[in-house]
């Protein structure tokens, strides 16, 4: 059950990261919607991760310590990658707008 718990934690975090990436790809061409989509998407994903985790731990045969031990670091790394991607995209757009 240990490896299943680890895989489930990584999978839930990866699904959250994938949804964040898809939302960012969609919103990059719609700059007026960037803040609502990023903040709303983050709130939606946190609720989704919490709800899915509660269901998996309540009804699944997972080890909570290993599940959370895999979920949290994976989620944080993906969150950091998301922030870096947004900052790089913003810097690239600002650099392009300064060119004649």
C-alpha positions as YAML, in Angstrom:
chain: A
units: angstrom
residues:
- id: 1
  name: UNK
  ca: [0.00, 0.00, 0.00]
- id: 2
  name: UNK
  ca: [2.96, 2.35, 0.40]
- id: 3
  name: UNK
  ca: [3.72, 2.68, -3.32]
- id: 4
  name: UNK
  ca: [0.03, 3.00, -4.17]
- id: 5
  name: UNK
  ca: [-0.24, 5.84, -1.65]
- id: 6
  name: UNK
  ca: [2.83, 7.58, -3.06]
- id: 7
  name: UNK
  ca: [1.56, 7.15, -6.64]
- id: 8
  name: UNK
  ca: [-1.87, 8.50, -5.69]
- id: 9
  name: UNK
  ca: [-0.33, 11.56, -4.02]
- id: 10
  name: UNK
  ca: [1.90, 12.30, -7.00]
- id: 11
  name: UNK
  ca: [-1.01, 11.67, -9.37]
- id: 12
  name: UNK
  ca: [-3.34, 14.08, -7.61]
- id: 13
  name: UNK
  ca: [-0.64, 16.77, -7.54]
- id: 14
  name: UNK
  ca: [0.18, 16.14, -11.21]
- id: 15
  name: UNK
  ca: [-3.49, 16.40, -12.19]
- id: 16
  name: UNK
  ca: [-3.67, 19.71, -10.36]
- id: 17
  name: UNK
  ca: [-0.52, 20.89, -12.14]
- id: 18
  name: UNK
  ca: [-1.87, 19.81, -15.51]
- id: 19
  name: UNK
  ca: [-5.08, 21.75, -14.96]
- id: 20
  name: UNK
  ca: [-2.99, 24.81, -13.97]
- id: 21
  name: UNK
  ca: [-0.89, 24.50, -17.12]
- id: 22
  name: UNK
  ca: [-3.99, 24.21, -19.31]
- id: 23
  name: UNK
  ca: [-5.56, 27.24, -17.64]
- id: 24
  name: UNK
  ca: [-2.37, 29.25, -18.11]
- id: 25
  name: UNK
  ca: [-2.13, 28.29, -21.77]
- id: 26
  name: UNK
  ca: [-5.73, 29.39, -22.26]
- id: 27
  name: UNK
  ca: [-5.38, 32.69, -20.40]
- id: 28
  name: UNK
  ca: [-2.09, 33.81, -21.98]
- id: 29
  name: UNK
  ca: [-3.99, 35.03, -25.04]
- id: 30
  name: UNK
  ca: [-6.57, 36.78, -22.85]
- id: 31
  name: UNK
  ca: [-4.61, 39.18, -20.63]
- id: 32
  name: UNK
  ca: [-7.72, 40.81, -19.14]
- id: 33
  name: UNK
  ca: [-8.74, 37.46, -17.65]
- id: 34
  name: UNK
  ca: [-5.32, 36.57, -16.24]
- id: 35
  name: UNK
  ca: [-5.86, 37.54, -12.60]
- id: 36
  name: UNK
  ca: [-9.35, 36.01, -12.22]
- id: 37
  name: UNK
  ca: [-8.31, 32.80, -13.96]
- id: 38
  name: UNK
  ca: [-5.04, 32.39, -12.04]
- id: 39
  name: UNK
  ca: [-6.52, 33.19, -8.62]
- id: 40
  name: UNK
  ca: [-9.83, 31.45, -9.24]
- id: 41
  name: UNK
  ca: [-8.10, 28.45, -10.73]
- id: 42
  name: UNK
  ca: [-5.78, 28.21, -7.75]
- id: 43
  name: UNK
  ca: [-8.70, 28.28, -5.33]
- id: 44
  name: UNK
  ca: [-10.61, 25.73, -7.42]
- id: 45
  name: UNK
  ca: [-7.59, 23.42, -7.59]
- id: 46
  name: UNK
  ca: [-6.95, 23.64, -3.84]
- id: 47
  name: UNK
  ca: [-10.57, 22.73, -3.12]
- id: 48
  name: UNK
  ca: [-10.37, 19.94, -5.69]
- id: 49
  name: UNK
  ca: [-7.14, 18.52, -4.26]
- id: 50
  name: UNK
  ca: [-8.57, 18.69, -0.74]
- id: 51
  name: UNK
  ca: [-11.85, 17.05, -1.73]
- id: 52
  name: UNK
  ca: [-10.23, 14.34, -3.81]
- id: 53
  name: UNK
  ca: [-7.70, 13.67, -1.06]
- id: 54
  name: UNK
  ca: [-10.47, 13.36, 1.52]
- id: 55
  name: UNK
  ca: [-12.33, 10.90, -0.69]
- id: 56
  name: UNK
  ca: [-9.23, 8.85, -1.47]
- id: 57
  name: UNK
  ca: [-8.18, 8.65, 2.16]
- id: 58
  name: UNK
  ca: [-11.71, 7.95, 3.45]
- id: 59
  name: UNK
  ca: [-12.68, 5.31, 0.92]
- id: 60
  name: UNK
  ca: [-9.37, 4.10, -0.48]
- id: 61
  name: UNK
  ca: [-6.87, 1.77, 1.09]
- id: 62
  name: UNK
  ca: [-4.06, 4.34, 1.21]
- id: 63
  name: UNK
  ca: [-1.49, 5.13, 3.87]
- id: 64
  name: UNK
  ca: [-2.17, 8.77, 4.80]
- id: 65
  name: UNK
  ca: [1.43, 9.54, 5.78]
- id: 66
  name: UNK
  ca: [2.85, 8.35, 2.47]
- id: 67
  name: UNK
  ca: [0.03, 9.91, 0.45]
- id: 68
  name: UNK
  ca: [0.50, 13.35, 2.01]
- id: 69
  name: UNK
  ca: [4.28, 12.91, 2.02]
- id: 70
  name: UNK
  ca: [4.19, 12.52, -1.75]
- id: 71
  name: UNK
  ca: [1.37, 14.99, -2.43]
- id: 72
  name: UNK
  ca: [2.78, 18.03, -0.65]
- id: 73
  name: UNK
  ca: [6.30, 18.18, -2.11]
- id: 74
  name: UNK
  ca: [5.02, 17.38, -5.60]
- id: 75
  name: UNK
  ca: [2.31, 20.02, -5.30]
- id: 76
  name: UNK
  ca: [4.80, 22.62, -4.06]
- id: 77
  name: UNK
  ca: [7.30, 21.89, -6.84]
- id: 78
  name: UNK
  ca: [4.57, 22.14, -9.48]
- id: 79
  name: UNK
  ca: [3.34, 25.38, -7.87]
- id: 80
  name: UNK
  ca: [6.87, 26.82, -8.04]
- id: 81
  name: UNK
  ca: [7.18, 25.83, -11.71]
- id: 82
  name: UNK
  ca: [3.83, 27.53, -12.37]
- id: 83
  name: UNK
  ca: [5.02, 30.77, -10.73]
- id: 84
  name: UNK
  ca: [8.28, 30.71, -12.70]
- id: 85
  name: UNK
  ca: [6.39, 30.13, -15.95]
- id: 86
  name: UNK
  ca: [4.09, 33.08, -15.30]
- id: 87
  name: UNK
  ca: [7.01, 35.35, -14.39]
- id: 88
  name: UNK
  ca: [9.00, 34.32, -17.46]
- id: 89
  name: UNK
  ca: [6.02, 34.84, -19.72]
- id: 90
  name: UNK
  ca: [5.40, 38.27, -18.20]
- id: 91
  name: UNK
  ca: [9.06, 39.24, -18.60]
- id: 92
  name: UNK
  ca: [9.07, 38.07, -22.22]
- id: 93
  name: UNK
  ca: [5.94, 40.07, -23.02]
- id: 94
  name: UNK
  ca: [7.35, 43.18, -21.36]
- id: 95
  name: UNK
  ca: [10.59, 42.78, -23.32]
- id: 96
  name: UNK
  ca: [8.67, 42.48, -26.59]
- id: 97
  name: UNK
  ca: [6.54, 45.54, -25.86]
- id: 98
  name: UNK
  ca: [9.67, 47.72, -25.42]
- id: 99
  name: UNK
  ca: [10.91, 46.86, -28.92]
- id: 100
  name: UNK
  ca: [9.91, 49.24, -31.74]
...
